Amino acid sequence: MVSTNYAPEHAGIGPYATQIAEHWAAPDGGGAEVHVLAGMPHYPSWRLDPAYRGVWRAEEHRAGVTVHRRRHTVPPRQTALRRGLFEASVLAHGLVAAPRIRPDAVVAQMPSLAGGVIGARVAARHKVPYIPVVQDLMGAAAAQSGIRGGDRAAAVAGAAEAYALKRATLVGVIHETFVDKVAAMGIDRGRIRLVPNWSHVARPSRPREETRARLGWAPERTVVLHSGNMGLKQGLDVLVEAARRDPSVRIVLMGDGNQREHLRLLAADVPNLEFAPPAGDAEFPDVLAAADVLAVTQRASVLDMSIPSKLTSYFASGRPVIASVAAEGGTAQEVVRSEAGLLVAPEDPEAFMKAVRALAQDPEAADELGARGPAYVAAHLSREAGLSRMSALLAEALDTTTRGADPVGSDAWGVPRT
């Protein structure tokens, strides 16, 4: 597996890559010899983990998986140029010092363009199946995220993305809204498979009141929590402005990211907006469940480039979600499908606060809305189902290569036959 993000990163793509690799290495997942070519831990803070300071290359053994780490740049602020240098450093070091093993298959976790190209090259060198899994679309991200210089970078990112995907035996996508974009790059729809992410966190284990007391959240006060990456595409300015409009509501931004300092400065005069460090894995589900409302926000321009990984955790917590996102995007589709949240217009703080007040005034309706999240997880987003889909994707790619046959789209994957 090629995945720039991997454990000990506990947000974003890292947990999914880690759970897949560890599942395949475990006896009940096949007992395979699994190697991961990974970067140095840096996400979501976009700061190098202090434990890896000064490390150029490393080999680790984690839960039966051999992890090969290669040094790369870590840009604390995001521009198209800095992101390009990041990808270039991942690509150069990964190609020059790829693990000296002969794989039976190569899986790449994208949005890492470098990881996708490395995976394609390694698979071609050894003439084995290559399966990229599209978590985010980087060409679309460059155009939609608001990153400085993104319009100019979109074509370059799209070309690298197409290079990696066209060389795939099969392509996994985490949401059906990605299918048209991937097909537009010249990939046969018959080679695209739907492999949705799953809820990778445990259910809450402590009473909400106990956790709220520990966090200093008064029982009578409405608490809105945003957890995860604080980047450009999240458009978290809307929550700062929402907090400014209603001092009685406490808004908590929990996590890290390259926009954290910008948001701190913006919220300097907003006493009811709080910044909190990322919660540990053990307490994370309880913190989510202690909030009254869980917020997911995106810039209005974000449509079909990504699906926030936080959604699966939000749904598992049993609290209602308010999504300040474009109605035509994949994130909105997931919230509507779950029936566990409300949609409001993106970048509209007044609309967001109106939805918060509506839930605060009707706690029974809020609880009912939130309760639909765990039911949706159980029906569609279980870890067992997600890992089973990934194993089936790998098995199909291996079987296709062995038989020398062209893969045929299957309705069971949620992708129309062509």
Short mmCIF file of C-alpha atoms in Angstrom, two decimals:
data_model
loop_
_atom_site.label_atom_id
_atom_site.label_comp_id
_atom_site.label_asym_id
_atom_site.label_seq_id
_atom_site.Cartn_x
_atom_site.Cartn_y
_atom_site.Cartn_z
CA MET A 1 0.00 0.00 0.00
CA VAL A 2 1.16 3.51 -0.81
CA SER A 3 -0.41 6.04 1.55
CA THR A 4 1.24 9.29 2.57
CA ASN A 5 -1.05 9.33 5.62
CA TYR A 6 -0.88 6.49 8.15
CA ALA A 7 -0.94 5.84 11.90
CA PRO A 8 -0.25 7.46 14.31
CA GLU A 9 -2.31 10.06 12.42
CA HIS A 10 -5.83 9.77 13.80
CA ALA A 11 -7.76 12.07 11.47
CA GLY A 12 -8.51 12.11 7.76
CA ILE A 13 -7.33 9.25 5.56
CA GLY A 14 -4.73 7.84 7.94
CA PRO A 15 -7.12 5.74 10.05
CA TYR A 16 -8.68 4.13 6.95
CA ALA A 17 -5.31 3.22 5.41
CA THR A 18 -4.19 1.83 8.76
CA GLN A 19 -7.28 -0.28 9.36
CA ILE A 20 -7.19 -1.72 5.83
CA ALA A 21 -3.51 -2.69 6.09
CA GLU A 22 -3.89 -4.16 9.57
CA HIS A 23 -7.00 -6.09 8.49
CA TRP A 24 -5.17 -7.72 5.58
CA ALA A 25 -2.26 -8.60 7.84
CA ALA A 26 -4.49 -10.17 10.52
CA PRO A 27 -5.29 -13.89 10.38
CA ASP A 28 -9.00 -13.27 9.93
CA GLY A 29 -8.28 -10.81 7.09
CA GLY A 30 -6.05 -13.15 5.11
CA GLY A 31 -2.79 -13.07 7.04
CA ALA A 32 -0.97 -11.36 4.17
CA GLU A 33 2.49 -9.87 4.31
CA VAL A 34 1.58 -6.18 4.14
CA HIS A 35 4.01 -3.34 3.49
CA VAL A 36 3.05 0.34 3.54
CA LEU A 37 5.08 3.12 1.94
CA ALA A 38 4.09 6.11 4.05
CA GLY A 39 5.11 9.66 4.80
CA MET A 40 6.08 11.18 8.12
CA PRO A 41 3.13 11.87 10.47
CA HIS A 42 2.03 15.50 10.01
CA TYR A 43 -1.76 15.64 9.59
CA PRO A 44 -4.00 17.50 10.41
CA SER A 45 -1.65 20.05 11.99
CA TRP A 46 0.65 20.16 8.93
CA ARG A 47 3.53 20.08 11.38
CA LEU A 48 5.98 17.20 11.57
CA ASP A 49 5.33 14.93 14.54
CA PRO A 50 8.16 15.73 17.02
CA ALA A 51 8.94 12.02 17.37
CA TYR A 52 10.07 12.00 13.72
CA ARG A 53 12.16 15.16 13.80
CA GLY A 54 15.48 14.51 12.07
CA VAL A 55 14.31 11.15 10.67
CA TRP A 56 15.08 10.67 6.96
CA ARG A 57 13.94 7.07 6.51
CA ALA A 58 12.44 4.60 8.93
CA GLU A 59 11.06 1.07 9.03
CA GLU A 60 8.44 0.27 11.66
CA HIS A 61 6.39 -2.78 12.57
CA ARG A 62 2.86 -1.91 13.65
CA ALA A 63 0.16 -4.54 14.29
CA GLY A 64 1.69 -6.99 11.83
CA VAL A 65 2.30 -4.37 9.11
CA THR A 66 5.74 -3.20 7.96
CA VAL A 67 5.69 0.57 7.50
CA HIS A 68 8.41 2.19 5.39
CA ARG A 69 8.54 5.95 6.01
CA ARG A 70 10.20 8.46 3.73
CA ARG A 71 10.92 12.12 4.54
CA HIS A 72 9.11 14.91 2.64
CA THR A 73 8.41 18.60 3.03
CA VAL A 74 5.59 19.68 5.37
CA PRO A 75 4.20 23.08 4.37
CA PRO A 76 2.58 24.80 7.39
CA ARG A 77 0.69 27.14 5.06
CA GLN A 78 -1.07 25.97 1.94
CA THR A 79 -0.53 27.46 -1.49
CA ALA A 80 -0.54 25.62 -4.80
CA LEU A 81 3.24 26.00 -5.02
CA ARG A 82 3.88 24.67 -1.51
CA ARG A 83 1.48 21.77 -2.08
CA GLY A 84 3.27 21.03 -5.34
CA LEU A 85 6.62 20.92 -3.57
CA PHE A 86 5.13 18.61 -0.94
CA GLU A 87 3.90 16.19 -3.61
CA ALA A 88 7.21 16.42 -5.50
CA SER A 89 9.20 15.54 -2.38
CA VAL A 90 6.93 12.56 -1.64
CA LEU A 91 7.29 11.38 -5.25
CA ALA A 92 11.05 11.80 -5.48
CA HIS A 93 11.87 10.06 -2.20
CA GLY A 94 9.28 7.34 -2.76
CA LEU A 95 10.61 6.45 -6.21
CA VAL A 96 14.28 6.67 -5.28
CA ALA A 97 13.90 4.60 -2.11
CA ALA A 98 10.90 2.32 -2.69
CA PRO A 99 10.85 -0.76 -0.41
CA ARG A 100 12.85 -3.63 -1.94
CA ILE A 101 10.08 -6.19 -2.10
CA ARG A 102 8.16 -7.83 -4.91
CA PRO A 103 4.46 -7.25 -4.28
CA ASP A 104 1.55 -9.33 -5.56
CA ALA A 105 -0.59 -6.18 -5.77
CA VAL A 106 -0.25 -2.46 -5.12
CA VAL A 107 -2.98 -0.32 -3.53
CA ALA A 108 -2.65 3.47 -3.41
CA GLN A 109 -4.63 5.81 -1.21
CA MET A 110 -5.31 9.03 -3.12
CA PRO A 111 -5.61 12.16 -2.91
CA SER A 112 -1.83 11.88 -2.77
CA LEU A 113 -0.91 12.47 -6.40
CA ALA A 114 2.61 11.34 -5.65
CA GLY A 115 1.31 8.19 -3.99
CA GLY A 116 -0.84 7.43 -7.00
CA VAL A 117 2.07 7.83 -9.42
CA ILE A 118 4.41 5.79 -7.17
CA GLY A 119 1.81 3.03 -6.92
CA ALA A 120 1.33 2.92 -10.69
CA ARG A 121 5.07 2.80 -11.34
CA VAL A 122 5.78 0.08 -8.76
CA ALA A 123 2.91 -2.07 -10.05
CA ALA A 124 4.07 -1.66 -13.66
CA ARG A 125 7.64 -2.56 -12.71
CA HIS A 126 6.52 -5.84 -11.17
CA LYS A 127 3.60 -6.45 -13.59
CA VAL A 128 1.05 -6.80 -10.78
CA PRO A 129 -2.46 -5.39 -10.25
CA TYR A 130 -2.69 -1.74 -9.30
CA ILE A 131 -5.72 -0.43 -7.37
CA PRO A 132 -5.93 3.28 -6.48
CA VAL A 133 -8.64 4.27 -4.00
CA VAL A 134 -9.88 7.81 -4.56
CA GLN A 135 -10.59 9.51 -1.23
CA ASP A 136 -10.39 13.05 -2.65
CA LEU A 137 -10.10 14.37 -6.20
CA MET A 138 -7.05 16.60 -6.28
CA GLY A 139 -7.69 18.23 -9.65
CA ALA A 140 -11.14 19.30 -8.46
CA ALA A 141 -9.71 20.21 -5.05
CA ALA A 142 -7.20 22.61 -6.56
CA ALA A 143 -10.02 24.37 -8.38
CA GLN A 144 -12.63 24.31 -5.60
CA SER A 145 -10.78 24.58 -2.27
CA GLY A 146 -9.72 28.23 -2.48
CA ILE A 147 -6.02 27.46 -2.22
CA ARG A 148 -3.88 30.30 -3.57
CA GLY A 149 -2.86 29.51 -7.15
CA GLY A 150 -5.36 26.66 -7.30
CA ASP A 151 -6.79 27.52 -10.70
CA ARG A 152 -3.37 27.25 -12.31
CA ALA A 153 -2.56 24.05 -10.41
CA ALA A 154 -5.83 22.28 -11.28
CA ALA A 155 -4.71 21.24 -14.76
CA VAL A 156 -1.38 19.87 -13.51
CA ALA A 157 -3.05 18.01 -10.64
CA GLY A 158 -5.72 16.63 -12.97
CA ALA A 159 -3.09 15.36 -15.41
CA ALA A 160 -1.16 13.56 -12.64
CA GLU A 161 -4.41 12.12 -11.30
CA ALA A 162 -5.41 10.84 -14.75
CA TYR A 163 -1.94 9.32 -15.24
CA ALA A 164 -2.32 7.29 -12.04
CA LEU A 165 -5.93 6.25 -12.59
CA LYS A 166 -5.58 5.22 -16.25
CA ARG A 167 -2.99 2.64 -15.25
CA ALA A 168 -5.27 0.97 -12.73
CA THR A 169 -6.63 -2.54 -12.89
CA LEU A 170 -9.64 -1.29 -10.93
CA VAL A 171 -10.36 2.11 -9.38
CA GLY A 172 -12.08 2.39 -5.99
CA VAL A 173 -14.06 5.55 -5.20
CA ILE A 174 -15.55 6.36 -1.80
CA HIS A 175 -18.68 8.08 -3.12
CA GLU A 176 -20.84 7.85 -6.20
CA THR A 177 -20.40 11.57 -6.92
CA PHE A 178 -16.78 10.77 -7.85
CA VAL A 179 -17.73 8.35 -10.63
CA ASP A 180 -18.45 10.92 -13.35
CA LYS A 181 -15.27 12.84 -12.57
CA VAL A 182 -13.15 9.70 -12.72
CA ALA A 183 -14.84 8.52 -15.92
CA ALA A 184 -14.22 11.95 -17.49
CA MET A 185 -10.47 11.30 -17.12
CA GLY A 186 -10.79 8.43 -19.58
CA ILE A 187 -11.33 5.57 -17.14
CA ASP A 188 -13.84 2.94 -18.27
CA ARG A 189 -16.83 2.92 -15.92
CA GLY A 190 -16.59 -0.86 -15.89
CA ARG A 191 -13.35 -0.49 -13.94
CA ILE A 192 -14.79 1.78 -11.23
CA ARG A 193 -15.98 0.30 -7.94
CA LEU A 194 -17.76 1.98 -5.03
CA VAL A 195 -15.95 1.36 -1.71
CA PRO A 196 -17.43 3.80 0.84
CA ASN A 197 -15.55 4.70 3.99
CA TRP A 198 -16.89 3.44 7.28
CA SER A 199 -17.21 4.64 10.85
CA HIS A 200 -13.80 3.94 12.36
CA VAL A 201 -14.55 5.11 15.90
CA ALA A 202 -16.24 3.35 18.80
CA ARG A 203 -19.64 4.29 20.14
CA PRO A 204 -19.73 6.72 23.10
CA SER A 205 -19.13 4.97 26.41
CA ARG A 206 -19.80 7.65 29.08
CA PRO A 207 -22.90 9.66 30.00
CA ARG A 208 -23.07 12.99 28.16
CA GLU A 209 -23.50 14.90 31.42
CA GLU A 210 -20.27 13.47 32.82
CA THR A 211 -18.25 14.45 29.75
CA ARG A 212 -19.81 17.93 29.58
CA ALA A 213 -18.92 18.54 33.22
CA ARG A 214 -15.32 17.48 32.59
CA LEU A 215 -15.11 19.80 29.56
CA GLY A 216 -16.70 22.72 31.41
CA TRP A 217 -19.78 22.85 29.18
CA ALA A 218 -22.72 24.10 31.25
CA PRO A 219 -25.84 21.90 31.02
CA GLU A 220 -28.08 24.79 30.02
CA ARG A 221 -25.81 26.12 27.26
CA THR A 222 -26.02 25.00 23.63
CA VAL A 223 -22.66 23.66 22.42
CA VAL A 224 -21.82 23.38 18.73
CA LEU A 225 -18.73 21.31 17.97
CA HIS A 226 -16.64 21.12 14.82
CA SER A 227 -14.02 18.38 14.90
CA GLY A 228 -11.20 17.74 12.47
CA ASN A 229 -9.04 19.55 9.98
CA MET A 230 -9.04 23.35 9.92
CA GLY A 231 -8.14 23.87 6.27
CA LEU A 232 -9.18 26.14 3.46
CA LYS A 233 -11.89 23.93 2.01
CA GLN A 234 -13.71 23.75 5.37
CA GLY A 235 -14.50 27.48 5.24
CA LEU A 236 -14.61 27.70 9.03
CA ASP A 237 -14.91 31.46 8.98
CA VAL A 238 -18.67 30.83 8.89
CA LEU A 239 -18.55 29.39 12.43
CA VAL A 240 -16.60 32.37 13.74
CA GLU A 241 -19.23 34.71 12.31
CA ALA A 242 -22.04 32.49 13.61
CA ALA A 243 -20.59 32.64 17.13
CA ARG A 244 -20.35 36.42 16.88
CA ARG A 245 -24.10 36.58 16.13
CA ASP A 246 -25.23 34.73 19.27
CA PRO A 247 -23.07 34.91 22.43
CA SER A 248 -25.39 32.47 24.22
CA VAL A 249 -24.21 29.61 21.96
CA ARG A 250 -20.79 28.11 22.60
CA ILE A 251 -18.96 27.03 19.44
CA VAL A 252 -15.94 24.76 19.82
CA LEU A 253 -13.36 24.14 17.09
CA MET A 254 -11.55 20.95 18.04
CA GLY A 255 -8.57 19.85 15.99
CA ASP A 256 -5.77 21.43 14.05
CA GLY A 257 -4.85 22.56 10.56
CA ASN A 258 -3.15 25.21 8.50
CA GLN A 259 -5.99 27.71 9.04
CA ARG A 260 -6.04 27.48 12.84
CA GLU A 261 -3.95 30.60 13.45
CA HIS A 262 -5.98 32.59 10.92
CA LEU A 263 -9.17 31.55 12.72
CA ARG A 264 -7.68 32.45 16.11
CA LEU A 265 -6.97 35.97 14.92
CA LEU A 266 -10.41 36.27 13.35
CA ALA A 267 -12.06 35.14 16.59
CA ALA A 268 -9.96 37.27 18.96
CA ASP A 269 -13.03 39.30 19.96
CA VAL A 270 -15.47 36.34 20.12
CA PRO A 271 -15.46 34.99 23.70
CA ASN A 272 -18.00 32.24 22.99
CA LEU A 273 -15.75 30.56 20.39
CA GLU A 274 -13.28 28.08 21.85
CA PHE A 275 -10.32 26.26 20.34
CA ALA A 276 -9.61 22.78 21.67
CA PRO A 277 -6.81 20.32 20.86
CA PRO A 278 -7.69 17.06 19.14
CA ALA A 279 -9.22 14.57 21.53
CA GLY A 280 -7.46 11.27 22.15
CA ASP A 281 -8.84 8.19 20.41
CA ALA A 282 -10.33 6.85 23.65
CA GLU A 283 -12.23 10.01 24.58
CA PHE A 284 -13.07 11.23 21.07
CA PRO A 285 -16.49 9.47 20.77
CA ASP A 286 -17.57 10.78 24.18
CA VAL A 287 -16.60 14.37 23.30
CA LEU A 288 -18.64 14.21 20.08
CA ALA A 289 -21.63 12.82 21.96
CA ALA A 290 -21.39 15.55 24.61
CA ALA A 291 -22.09 18.32 22.08
CA ASP A 292 -25.61 19.45 21.25
CA VAL A 293 -24.87 19.92 17.55
CA LEU A 294 -22.04 18.70 15.32
CA ALA A 295 -21.02 21.03 12.49
CA VAL A 296 -19.63 20.20 9.08
CA THR A 297 -18.78 23.17 6.88
CA GLN A 298 -17.40 23.62 3.38
CA ARG A 299 -16.80 26.54 1.09
CA ALA A 300 -19.64 27.10 -1.38
CA SER A 301 -17.29 26.14 -4.24
CA VAL A 302 -16.69 22.62 -2.85
CA LEU A 303 -18.97 20.23 -4.75
CA ASP A 304 -17.48 16.93 -5.87
CA MET A 305 -13.88 16.88 -4.65
CA SER A 306 -14.23 15.20 -1.25
CA ILE A 307 -16.47 13.71 1.42
CA PRO A 308 -15.39 14.73 4.95
CA SER A 309 -14.20 11.70 6.89
CA LYS A 310 -15.62 13.30 10.03
CA LEU A 311 -19.16 12.49 8.88
CA THR A 312 -18.90 8.80 9.69
CA SER A 313 -17.75 9.65 13.24
CA TYR A 314 -20.48 12.27 13.62
CA PHE A 315 -23.18 9.79 12.65
CA ALA A 316 -21.86 7.23 15.16
CA SER A 317 -22.06 9.75 18.02
CA GLY A 318 -25.84 10.00 18.04
CA ARG A 319 -25.94 13.82 17.86
CA PRO A 320 -27.63 15.88 15.12
CA VAL A 321 -25.49 17.29 12.33
CA ILE A 322 -25.82 20.72 10.75
CA ALA A 323 -24.12 20.80 7.36
CA SER A 324 -23.23 24.20 5.93
CA VAL A 325 -22.43 22.85 2.46
CA ALA A 326 -23.51 23.12 -1.16
CA ALA A 327 -26.80 21.26 -1.63
CA GLU A 328 -25.65 19.62 -4.87
CA GLY A 329 -22.44 18.15 -3.41
CA GLY A 330 -21.68 14.69 -2.11
CA THR A 331 -21.49 15.81 1.53
CA ALA A 332 -25.06 17.09 1.36
CA GLN A 333 -26.15 13.82 -0.23
CA GLU A 334 -24.72 11.84 2.69
CA VAL A 335 -26.45 14.03 5.29
CA VAL A 336 -29.78 13.77 3.48
CA ARG A 337 -29.38 10.02 3.02
CA SER A 338 -28.66 9.50 6.72
CA GLU A 339 -31.66 11.63 7.81
CA ALA A 340 -29.45 12.55 10.79
CA GLY A 341 -28.95 16.24 10.10
CA LEU A 342 -30.00 19.52 8.58
CA LEU A 343 -28.66 21.31 5.52
CA VAL A 344 -28.09 25.06 5.42
CA ALA A 345 -26.57 27.27 2.76
CA PRO A 346 -22.75 27.37 2.81
CA GLU A 347 -20.94 30.49 4.02
CA ASP A 348 -24.18 31.80 5.60
CA PRO A 349 -23.69 32.28 9.37
CA GLU A 350 -27.25 33.54 9.92
CA ALA A 351 -28.74 30.42 8.31
CA PHE A 352 -26.43 28.26 10.43
CA MET A 353 -27.46 29.93 13.68
CA LYS A 354 -31.12 29.72 12.74
CA ALA A 355 -30.76 25.93 12.44
CA VAL A 356 -28.89 25.77 15.78
CA ARG A 357 -31.65 27.71 17.54
CA ALA A 358 -34.34 25.48 16.03
CA LEU A 359 -32.68 22.35 17.44
CA ALA A 360 -32.02 24.02 20.81
CA GLN A 361 -35.69 24.94 21.13
CA ASP A 362 -36.84 21.39 20.36
CA PRO A 363 -34.48 18.99 22.15
CA GLU A 364 -36.72 16.00 21.50
CA ALA A 365 -36.55 16.58 17.76
CA ALA A 366 -32.78 17.06 18.03
CA ASP A 367 -32.40 13.76 19.88
CA GLU A 368 -34.58 11.99 17.32
CA LEU A 369 -32.50 13.41 14.48
CA GLY A 370 -29.27 12.38 16.15
CA ALA A 371 -30.50 8.86 16.86
CA ARG A 372 -30.78 8.19 13.13
CA GLY A 373 -27.01 8.49 12.77
CA PRO A 374 -26.06 5.25 14.58
CA ALA A 375 -28.83 3.44 12.73
CA TYR A 376 -27.37 4.63 9.43
CA VAL A 377 -23.89 3.53 10.51
CA ALA A 378 -25.16 0.07 11.46
CA ALA A 379 -26.96 -0.34 8.15
CA HIS A 380 -24.38 1.12 5.76
CA LEU A 381 -21.13 2.23 7.41
CA SER A 382 -19.95 -0.60 9.62
CA ARG A 383 -16.23 -1.34 9.76
CA GLU A 384 -16.87 -4.97 8.87
CA ALA A 385 -18.75 -4.03 5.71
CA GLY A 386 -16.16 -1.44 4.69
CA LEU A 387 -13.20 -3.79 5.12
CA SER A 388 -15.09 -6.55 3.33
CA ARG A 389 -15.62 -4.25 0.33
CA MET A 390 -11.92 -3.42 0.26
CA SER A 391 -10.98 -7.10 0.40
CA ALA A 392 -13.42 -7.86 -2.40
CA LEU A 393 -11.88 -5.07 -4.49
CA LEU A 394 -8.40 -6.51 -4.03
CA ALA A 395 -9.58 -10.07 -4.73
CA GLU A 396 -11.33 -8.99 -7.92
CA ALA A 397 -8.24 -7.17 -9.17
CA LEU A 398 -6.05 -10.21 -8.48
CA ASP A 399 -8.57 -12.53 -10.15
CA THR A 400 -8.93 -10.24 -13.16
CA THR A 401 -5.17 -10.17 -13.66
CA THR A 402 -4.84 -13.93 -13.22
CA ARG A 403 -7.54 -14.62 -15.80
CA GLY A 404 -6.39 -11.84 -18.11
CA ALA A 405 -9.99 -10.70 -18.45
CA ASP A 406 -11.51 -7.24 -18.50
CA PRO A 407 -13.46 -6.43 -15.34
CA VAL A 408 -17.18 -5.93 -15.75
CA GLY A 409 -19.13 -3.40 -13.69
CA SER A 410 -21.47 -4.84 -11.11
CA ASP A 411 -24.66 -3.43 -9.72
CA ALA A 412 -23.65 -4.84 -6.34
CA TRP A 413 -20.94 -2.19 -6.17
CA GLY A 414 -23.42 0.59 -6.79
CA VAL A 415 -21.90 1.51 -10.17
CA PRO A 416 -24.01 1.01 -13.34
CA ARG A 417 -22.82 -1.52 -15.87
CA THR A 418 -21.55 -0.11 -19.15
#
